[in-house]
Structure formats: C-alpha cells, structure tokens
Amino acid sequence: MTEKVIIIRYAEIHLKGKNRGFFERLFTVNLERCLKGLRHELRRTSGRYLVEKFDEERIEEIEERIANVFGVHSYSVGLKTESELDSIFECALLVCPEEGTFKVETHRGNKRFPLTSMEVNAEIGGRLLSARPQLKVDVHTPKSYVYVDIRENQTALVFGEFKKGRGGMPVGASGKGLLLISGGIDSPVAGYMMAKRGMQVDYLHFHSYPHTNELAKEKVISLAKQIAKFTNTYRLTTISVTKIQEEIHAKCAPELNVTLLRRFMFRLSERLAKKRGAQCLITGESLGQVASQTIEGMTSSNAVVTLPVLRPLVGFDKDEIIEISRNIGTYEISVEPYEDCCTVFLPDFPAIKPKLSFIESEEKKLDVEWLVEDALSTIEVITY
Ligand code: ATP
Ligand code: MG
C-alpha cells in the first residue's frame, strides 16, 4: 500500500551524545504540539520522523507548521511504499516530472535489500526513461531528483525534494529566558533568535499608560502572538512604568532619562525572571544603534542585575534585523506607529556615555526600592 507521508529530518540533535534521548523526546513533544488539531500520526524511525495519515487537503498548513518548528533541518513530502522495485517505480512515476533532466539517488537503510543503491538507481532510472521518453539522465546537475530511501520493515520512501526547515534546537532544550519585548522591530527578533537556540522564552512588556495607549499594548500582543508560532509561548506579562518615568522626569537630569528608566526596567525584569524561574534576560539591543545601546549604556543597565543579559542582536546591523523580522512576519506589525514608553519624556540630548558615578548620584534622588515595589503591583498577565 502506498501513502503520502512527510519525512522530517532533525538538525544538530545528533551532536548531543548522551542527551540525545532528551532532545528527541522534546522534539517529539514540539512536533506534536505544532500538529495539534490536525489529524495525523507521528512516528519516529531511525534518524527521522514520519507524519502519516494526515488530511491531504490541509498539507500546506501542515508543512508550514512543521517548517516553523526549531530543530527541523529539512523535510520532504513523499510516498511510503513496500520496498520492492515495482512499488518504488510506481512512486517514482508520481514524483518525477514528465520531462527535463533527472537523477535517481538511493539510500539503503536496510542493507539486506537485494540490490545495491547503485543498482536501484540504474533500475528505477532505466524504467523511468522508458516510460517517459522526454526525460534525460544528468548525474551532475539534474533539474529534478528522485530520492529513494529503502528502510527497515519492508518499507521504502520516495520523494523529490528536500525543503529547508529553520534549523536550531528544540525549544525547551536550552533553559528559560525572559524577553523584554517592546513594540519595536528588534526585540521580537531577539526572542526568535533565542528560541531558535532552544530557549523557552517568556515575555515582559513595560507600558506608560496613560501616556501610551491601548493600541500600543495591542501591538505588542500581536507581536507576541506572531512569534508564538516559533516560541510556543502564549503569555505576556505587562508592568506599568508610568510612575517611574514621571519621577525620573521630575527629579533627575534630563539627559539620563533613558538610562535611568532602563535600569528600572532591568531591575523589574530580574524580579519577574526570578519568580518565573527564568535564568537570563533577553533584549533586542544592538551595539551603537541608539544612544542607550553603547557599551557604557549596556554596562549601566547590567550593573543593577545579577542575571546574565543576552543580547542576540548585538552584532547585527539594522537591515539584517529587518530581514529576519520580515522573514518571521513581525516587521509589518512592528512598523505600526504606536508610541513606546521609551519615547515618552524622551530628552533632546540623551547621554551617550553616561558615567556610572553620575548615574548613581542622580538615582539617589529617587526611592528606588519603593518605585520597584510599586511597579510590581501593576503586573498583569495576558494569555492568548
Ligand atoms: P526595539 O526595536 O526592540 O524596540 P529599539 O531599537 O527601539 O529596540 P530601545 O527602545 O533602546 O531600542 O530598546 C532596547 C531594548 O530594550 C529592546 O530591544 C527591548 O528588549 C527593551 N525594551 C525597550 N522598550 C521596552 C518596553 N517598553 N518593554 C519591554 N522592553 C523594552
Ligand atoms: Mg523600542
């Protein structure tokens, strides 16, 4: 019996030695989760996964979901059949185009199969040539391929194409981080990058209601939803920094507004991260992009926390970040015009290389601990 299947190959997991079982189980859970609500059976066979018994009318949706799971190196839509030449040839006819150059490439997982890989190539290639006179063999640069994978259990897989997955590692394999997510272009990309390396990402957003409006919050929720495709996180926490911003504005040197606010953001993030069991903070900062993202600016925010701060975009140019944001579908949302809390009370000349001693003396004018506690009382959790 021949049936349509999707063959999934995983990336990097094989490198993990003794942890391999853990990675594979996690990968299975993530694949199952991505296929939730769609009829299917998922099976692990040596070195790859097979999706079977799915609704063929929904194949595009299934493919899209699989392509977005981190850890998927490549996948192919193909046919599963008996491992004997007639069935393999029937499938090859379905996979191979009517004309043009082609090549058959066989892989033998089952070494007891009576023919060698080369012999299968020759046999199936020969039969295809007689069935379709418009075809021509080209072993170097063929236009199309017919891949034959002869498996254990008397089965063979036949497919024509390797489609690229996103690579990376299964989400959940690399601990947990708290992403400081704004409505901008960078932070959603930063979250995506960490999830790609297997990190489970929780989100925190700071707002300055009523200086920023509901639409700004909606925008962040849309961004969080869009990256949920990859991160599998369906929860956003928000904290109000209105009072903090007003206090800074009223009492401190205006050129330090952003610097001081960022230190509060980091303190609040660390408090929440520890509550949530997150092991690090993640931001979308990129070296030198704006006044607060100099090494001095980063040092001043790092100084108030002990958790590591991961900045996966630190060495990226803006256009490289934009390219990724387009690819993951966040760009269109990020460029909507709603105001972020950082832009409220923005000074005309923010300090580019603030001295820690100056920052600390200005900060002494504030009741830092009280402001932090007060802000923490505004926590809201939004699930979607
Ligand atoms: P983004 O495009 O991510 O908004 P940006 O280039 O606008 O970044 P900043 O506004 O300086 O840069 O913010 C730097 C980082 O600080 C952001 O990438 C994000 O991680 C964090 N951040 C900024 N504003 C907020 C906010 N309102 N809530 C949560 N995190 C924020
Ligand atoms: Mg921003």
Coordinates of C-alpha atoms and ligand atoms in Angstrom, one line a residue:
M1 CA 0.0 0.0 0.0
T2 CA 1.3 3.4 -0.9
E3 CA 0.5 6.5 1.2
K4 CA 1.5 10.1 1.3
V5 CA 3.9 11.0 4.2
I6 CA 6.0 13.8 5.4
I7 CA 9.6 12.9 6.3
I8 CA 11.2 15.2 8.9
R9 CA 15.0 15.3 9.5
Y10 CA 16.3 17.0 12.5
A11 CA 19.2 19.3 13.0
E12 CA 22.1 19.2 15.4
I13 CA 20.3 16.9 17.8
H14 CA 22.6 14.1 16.8
L15 CA 25.5 16.1 18.2
K16 CA 24.3 15.8 21.7
G17 CA 25.7 12.4 22.7
K18 CA 24.2 11.2 25.9
N19 CA 21.5 13.8 25.8
R20 CA 20.1 12.5 22.6
G21 CA 17.1 10.8 24.2
F22 CA 16.1 14.0 25.9
F23 CA 16.4 16.1 22.8
E24 CA 14.4 13.6 20.8
R25 CA 11.6 13.4 23.3
L26 CA 11.5 17.2 23.4
F27 CA 11.5 17.4 19.6
T28 CA 8.6 14.9 19.5
V29 CA 6.6 16.9 22.0
N30 CA 7.2 20.1 20.0
L31 CA 6.2 18.4 16.7
E32 CA 3.1 17.0 18.3
R33 CA 2.2 20.4 19.7
C34 CA 2.6 22.1 16.3
L35 CA 0.3 19.5 14.7
K36 CA -2.3 19.8 17.4
G37 CA -5.8 20.0 15.9
L38 CA -4.8 18.4 12.6
R39 CA -5.4 14.7 12.0
H40 CA -2.1 12.9 11.8
E41 CA 0.2 10.2 13.2
L42 CA 3.7 11.0 14.1
R43 CA 6.3 8.2 14.2
R44 CA 10.0 8.2 14.9
T45 CA 12.0 5.9 12.8
S46 CA 15.8 5.7 12.9
G47 CA 17.2 9.2 12.5
R48 CA 14.0 10.8 11.3
Y49 CA 10.3 11.3 11.9
L50 CA 7.3 10.4 9.7
V51 CA 4.0 12.2 9.7
E52 CA 1.4 9.8 8.3
K53 CA -2.4 9.5 7.9
F54 CA -2.9 13.3 7.7
D55 CA -5.6 15.1 5.8
E56 CA -4.1 15.7 2.4
E57 CA -6.2 18.8 1.7
R58 CA -4.5 20.5 4.6
I59 CA -1.0 19.7 3.6
E60 CA 0.1 23.3 3.1
E61 CA -0.9 24.2 6.6
I62 CA 0.8 21.1 8.0
E63 CA 4.0 21.9 6.0
E64 CA 4.0 25.5 7.2
R65 CA 3.7 24.4 10.8
I66 CA 6.5 21.8 10.5
A67 CA 8.8 24.3 8.8
N68 CA 8.5 26.6 11.8
V69 CA 9.5 24.0 14.4
F70 CA 13.0 24.6 15.6
G71 CA 15.2 21.5 15.2
V72 CA 13.7 20.7 11.8
H73 CA 16.7 20.6 9.5
S74 CA 14.7 19.6 6.4
Y75 CA 11.5 17.8 5.4
S76 CA 10.1 16.2 2.3
V77 CA 6.7 15.4 1.2
G78 CA 6.9 11.9 -0.3
L79 CA 5.4 8.5 -0.6
K80 CA 5.8 5.5 1.6
T81 CA 5.5 2.1 -0.1
E82 CA 6.7 -1.5 0.0
S83 CA 10.4 -1.9 -0.5
E84 CA 10.2 -3.7 -3.8
L85 CA 11.1 -2.4 -7.2
D86 CA 7.6 -2.3 -8.8
S87 CA 6.1 -0.3 -5.9
I88 CA 9.2 2.0 -5.8
F89 CA 8.9 2.6 -9.6
E90 CA 5.1 3.4 -9.3
C91 CA 6.0 6.1 -6.7
A92 CA 8.9 7.4 -8.8
L93 CA 6.5 8.0 -11.6
L94 CA 4.4 10.2 -9.3
V95 CA 7.4 12.1 -8.0
C96 CA 9.3 12.6 -11.3
P97 CA 8.2 15.3 -13.8
E98 CA 7.3 14.5 -17.4
E99 CA 10.4 16.0 -18.9
G100 CA 13.8 17.5 -18.3
T101 CA 16.9 16.1 -16.7
F102 CA 16.8 14.0 -13.6
K103 CA 18.7 11.7 -11.4
V104 CA 17.8 8.9 -9.1
E105 CA 19.5 8.8 -5.7
T106 CA 19.1 5.8 -3.5
H107 CA 19.9 5.4 0.2
R108 CA 19.8 2.0 1.7
G109 CA 19.0 1.9 5.4
N110 CA 18.2 -1.8 5.1
K111 CA 21.5 -3.3 4.0
R112 CA 19.8 -6.7 3.3
F113 CA 17.9 -5.3 0.4
P114 CA 18.9 -7.5 -2.6
L115 CA 20.1 -4.6 -4.8
T116 CA 22.8 -2.1 -4.0
S117 CA 22.0 1.6 -4.1
M118 CA 23.7 1.9 -7.5
E119 CA 21.7 -0.9 -8.9
V120 CA 18.4 0.6 -7.7
N121 CA 19.4 3.9 -9.3
A122 CA 20.1 2.2 -12.6
E123 CA 16.9 0.1 -12.4
I124 CA 14.5 2.8 -11.5
G125 CA 16.3 5.4 -13.7
G126 CA 16.0 3.0 -16.7
R127 CA 12.4 2.3 -16.1
L128 CA 11.6 6.0 -15.9
L129 CA 13.5 6.6 -19.2
S130 CA 11.4 4.0 -21.0
A131 CA 8.2 5.2 -19.5
R132 CA 8.9 8.9 -20.3
P133 CA 10.9 9.5 -23.4
Q134 CA 11.1 13.2 -22.7
L135 CA 13.3 12.6 -19.6
K136 CA 17.0 12.6 -19.7
V137 CA 19.5 11.5 -17.1
D138 CA 22.0 14.0 -15.8
V139 CA 24.1 12.8 -12.8
H140 CA 25.9 16.2 -12.2
T141 CA 23.3 19.0 -12.4
P142 CA 19.9 17.4 -12.8
K143 CA 16.8 19.6 -12.8
S144 CA 14.9 17.1 -10.7
Y145 CA 15.7 14.3 -8.3
V146 CA 14.0 11.1 -7.4
Y147 CA 15.2 10.1 -3.9
V148 CA 14.6 6.5 -2.8
D149 CA 15.2 5.6 0.8
I150 CA 15.0 1.9 1.5
R151 CA 14.1 1.4 5.1
E152 CA 13.8 -1.4 7.5
N153 CA 10.4 -3.1 7.9
Q154 CA 9.9 -3.7 4.2
T155 CA 9.2 0.0 3.5
A156 CA 10.6 2.5 1.1
L157 CA 10.3 6.2 0.9
V158 CA 10.2 8.0 -2.4
F159 CA 10.4 11.8 -2.7
G160 CA 11.6 14.6 -5.0
E161 CA 12.7 17.4 -2.8
F162 CA 14.4 18.5 0.4
K163 CA 12.7 21.5 1.9
K164 CA 14.6 23.6 4.3
G165 CA 13.5 23.9 7.9
R166 CA 14.6 26.6 10.3
G167 CA 17.3 24.5 12.0
G168 CA 18.2 25.3 15.5
M169 CA 17.4 23.3 18.6
P170 CA 14.0 22.1 20.1
V171 CA 12.5 24.8 22.2
G172 CA 12.9 23.8 25.9
A173 CA 16.4 22.3 25.4
S174 CA 18.3 25.4 26.5
G175 CA 16.7 26.7 29.6
K176 CA 14.4 29.7 30.0
G177 CA 14.8 33.4 29.4
L178 CA 12.7 36.5 29.9
L179 CA 12.4 38.7 26.8
L180 CA 11.9 42.4 27.3
I181 CA 9.6 43.0 24.4
S182 CA 8.7 46.4 23.1
G183 CA 6.6 47.3 20.1
G184 CA 9.8 47.8 18.0
I185 CA 11.4 45.8 15.3
D186 CA 14.3 44.4 17.4
S187 CA 13.0 42.7 20.5
P188 CA 10.7 40.2 18.7
V189 CA 13.6 39.2 16.5
A190 CA 15.8 38.7 19.7
G191 CA 13.2 36.4 21.1
Y192 CA 13.0 34.4 17.9
M193 CA 16.8 34.0 17.9
M194 CA 16.9 32.7 21.4
A195 CA 14.0 30.3 20.8
K196 CA 15.9 29.1 17.8
R197 CA 18.7 28.0 20.1
G198 CA 16.3 26.1 22.2
M199 CA 15.5 28.6 24.8
Q200 CA 12.0 28.8 26.2
V201 CA 11.0 32.5 26.1
D202 CA 8.7 34.3 28.4
Y203 CA 7.7 37.9 27.6
L204 CA 7.6 41.1 29.6
H205 CA 6.4 44.5 28.3
F206 CA 6.6 47.8 30.0
H207 CA 3.9 50.4 29.3
S208 CA 3.3 54.0 30.5
Y209 CA -0.4 54.1 30.4
P210 CA -2.0 56.7 30.1
H211 CA 1.0 58.3 28.3
T212 CA 0.9 55.3 25.9
N213 CA -2.4 54.0 24.8
E214 CA -4.2 50.7 24.5
L215 CA -3.2 50.4 20.8
A216 CA 0.4 50.3 21.8
K217 CA -0.4 47.3 24.0
E218 CA -2.4 45.6 21.3
K219 CA 0.5 45.9 19.0
V220 CA 2.8 44.1 21.5
I221 CA 0.2 41.4 21.9
S222 CA 0.1 41.0 18.1
L223 CA 3.9 40.7 18.0
A224 CA 3.9 38.2 20.9
K225 CA 1.3 36.1 19.0
Q226 CA 3.3 36.2 15.8
I227 CA 6.4 34.9 17.4
A228 CA 4.4 32.3 19.4
K229 CA 4.5 30.3 16.2
F230 CA 8.1 29.6 16.9
T231 CA 8.4 30.1 20.7
N232 CA 5.2 28.4 21.7
T233 CA 4.7 31.0 24.4
Y234 CA 1.1 32.2 24.8
R235 CA 1.5 34.6 27.8
L236 CA 2.6 38.2 28.0
T237 CA 3.3 40.0 31.3
T238 CA 3.0 43.8 31.5
I239 CA 4.2 46.2 34.1
S240 CA 3.5 49.9 34.3
V241 CA 6.5 52.2 34.5
T242 CA 4.4 55.4 34.4
K243 CA 5.2 56.5 38.0
I244 CA 8.9 55.7 37.5
Q245 CA 9.1 57.8 34.3
E246 CA 7.3 60.7 36.0
E247 CA 9.6 60.6 39.0
I248 CA 12.7 60.5 36.8
H249 CA 11.3 63.3 34.7
A250 CA 10.6 65.4 37.8
K251 CA 13.8 64.8 39.8
C252 CA 16.7 63.8 37.6
A253 CA 19.0 65.2 35.0
P254 CA 17.0 65.0 31.7
E255 CA 19.9 63.6 29.7
L256 CA 19.8 60.5 31.9
N257 CA 16.0 59.8 31.5
V258 CA 16.5 56.8 29.2
T259 CA 19.5 55.4 31.1
L260 CA 17.7 55.6 34.4
L261 CA 14.5 54.1 33.0
R262 CA 16.4 51.2 31.5
R263 CA 18.0 50.5 34.9
F264 CA 14.5 50.3 36.4
M265 CA 13.4 48.0 33.5
F266 CA 16.2 45.7 34.3
R267 CA 15.5 45.6 38.0
L268 CA 11.9 44.8 37.4
S269 CA 12.7 42.2 34.8
E270 CA 15.1 40.4 37.1
R271 CA 12.5 40.3 39.8
L272 CA 10.0 38.8 37.5
A273 CA 12.5 36.4 35.9
K274 CA 13.4 35.0 39.3
K275 CA 9.7 34.5 40.1
R276 CA 9.2 32.7 36.8
G277 CA 12.4 30.6 37.0
A278 CA 13.9 32.3 34.0
Q279 CA 17.7 32.1 34.0
C280 CA 18.5 35.2 32.0
L281 CA 17.1 38.4 30.5
I282 CA 16.9 38.9 26.7
T283 CA 16.9 42.3 25.0
G284 CA 16.9 43.4 21.4
E285 CA 19.8 45.8 21.8
S286 CA 22.4 46.2 19.1
L287 CA 25.7 47.8 19.8
G288 CA 25.7 51.5 18.9
Q289 CA 22.2 51.5 17.4
V290 CA 20.9 54.4 19.7
A291 CA 22.4 56.4 22.5
S292 CA 21.4 53.9 25.2
Q293 CA 23.0 51.0 23.3
T294 CA 26.6 51.9 23.7
I295 CA 28.8 49.7 25.8
E296 CA 28.6 52.3 28.5
G297 CA 24.8 52.2 28.3
M298 CA 24.7 48.4 28.5
T299 CA 27.2 48.4 31.4
S300 CA 25.0 50.8 33.3
S301 CA 21.9 48.6 33.0
N302 CA 23.9 45.4 33.6
A303 CA 25.2 46.9 36.9
V304 CA 21.8 46.7 38.6
V305 CA 21.2 43.0 37.9
T306 CA 23.0 39.7 38.6
L307 CA 21.3 37.5 35.9
P308 CA 23.1 37.3 32.6
V309 CA 21.6 39.6 29.9
L310 CA 21.6 38.0 26.5
R311 CA 21.6 40.4 23.5
P312 CA 21.4 38.1 20.5
L313 CA 21.4 41.1 18.1
V314 CA 24.4 42.9 19.5
G315 CA 26.4 42.5 16.3
F316 CA 23.7 42.9 13.8
D317 CA 23.1 45.9 11.5
K318 CA 19.5 47.2 11.4
D319 CA 19.0 46.0 7.8
E320 CA 20.0 42.4 8.9
I321 CA 17.5 42.6 11.8
I322 CA 14.8 43.9 9.4
E323 CA 15.4 41.0 7.1
I324 CA 14.8 38.5 9.8
S325 CA 11.8 40.4 11.1
R326 CA 10.3 40.2 7.6
N327 CA 11.0 36.5 7.4
I328 CA 9.3 35.8 10.7
G329 CA 6.3 38.1 10.0
T330 CA 6.8 40.7 12.7
Y331 CA 8.1 43.6 10.5
E332 CA 4.6 44.7 9.3
I333 CA 3.4 44.8 12.9
S334 CA 6.5 46.5 14.3
V335 CA 6.3 49.4 11.9
E336 CA 2.8 50.4 13.0
P337 CA 3.1 53.9 14.5
Y338 CA 2.1 53.5 18.2
E339 CA 4.3 55.1 20.9
D340 CA 6.5 53.1 23.1
C341 CA 7.1 54.1 26.7
C342 CA 10.8 54.8 25.9
T343 CA 9.7 57.7 23.7
V344 CA 7.6 59.3 26.3
F345 CA 9.7 62.1 28.1
L346 CA 12.5 61.5 25.6
P347 CA 15.2 64.0 26.3
D348 CA 16.6 66.2 23.5
F349 CA 20.2 65.1 24.1
P350 CA 20.4 61.7 25.8
A351 CA 23.7 60.8 27.4
I352 CA 25.7 58.6 25.1
K353 CA 28.4 57.6 27.5
P354 CA 26.9 58.1 31.0
K355 CA 29.4 57.8 33.9
L356 CA 28.3 55.3 36.5
S357 CA 29.1 57.8 39.3
F358 CA 26.8 60.4 37.8
I359 CA 24.0 57.9 37.2
E360 CA 24.2 56.7 40.7
S361 CA 24.2 60.2 42.2
E362 CA 21.1 61.1 40.1
E363 CA 19.4 57.9 41.1
K364 CA 19.9 58.7 44.8
K365 CA 17.2 61.4 44.3
L366 CA 14.7 58.5 43.9
D367 CA 13.3 56.0 46.2
V368 CA 14.4 53.1 44.0
E369 CA 13.1 50.2 46.1
W370 CA 9.7 51.8 46.7
L371 CA 9.3 52.5 43.0
V372 CA 10.2 49.0 42.1
E373 CA 7.7 47.5 44.6
D374 CA 5.1 49.9 43.4
A375 CA 5.6 49.0 39.7
L376 CA 5.5 45.3 40.6
S377 CA 2.0 45.8 42.0
T378 CA 0.8 46.7 38.4
I379 CA 1.7 43.3 36.9
E380 CA -0.8 42.0 34.5
V381 CA -0.7 38.7 32.7
I382 CA -2.3 38.4 29.4
T383 CA -2.8 34.9 27.8
Y384 CA -4.0 34.4 24.3
Ligands
ATP1 P1 13.1 47.5 19.8 O1 13.1 47.6 18.3 O2 13.2 46.2 20.3 O3 12.0 48.4 20.5 P2 14.9 49.7 20.0 O4 15.9 49.8 18.9 O5 13.7 50.6 19.9 O6 14.5 48.2 20.2 P3 15.3 50.6 22.7 O7 14.0 51.3 22.7 O8 16.5 51.3 23.2 O9 15.7 50.1 21.3 O10 15.2 49.3 23.5 C1 16.2 48.4 23.6 C2 15.6 47.1 24.2 O11 15.1 47.3 25.4 C3 14.5 46.5 23.3 O12 15.0 45.7 22.3 C4 13.8 45.7 24.4 O13 14.4 44.5 24.6 C5 13.9 46.6 25.6 N1 12.7 47.5 25.7 C6 12.6 48.7 25.2 N2 11.4 49.2 25.5 C7 10.7 48.3 26.1 C8 9.4 48.1 26.7 N3 8.5 49.1 26.6 N4 9.0 47.0 27.2 C9 9.9 46.0 27.3 N5 11.1 46.0 26.8 C10 11.6 47.1 26.3
MG2 MG 12.0 50.4 21.0

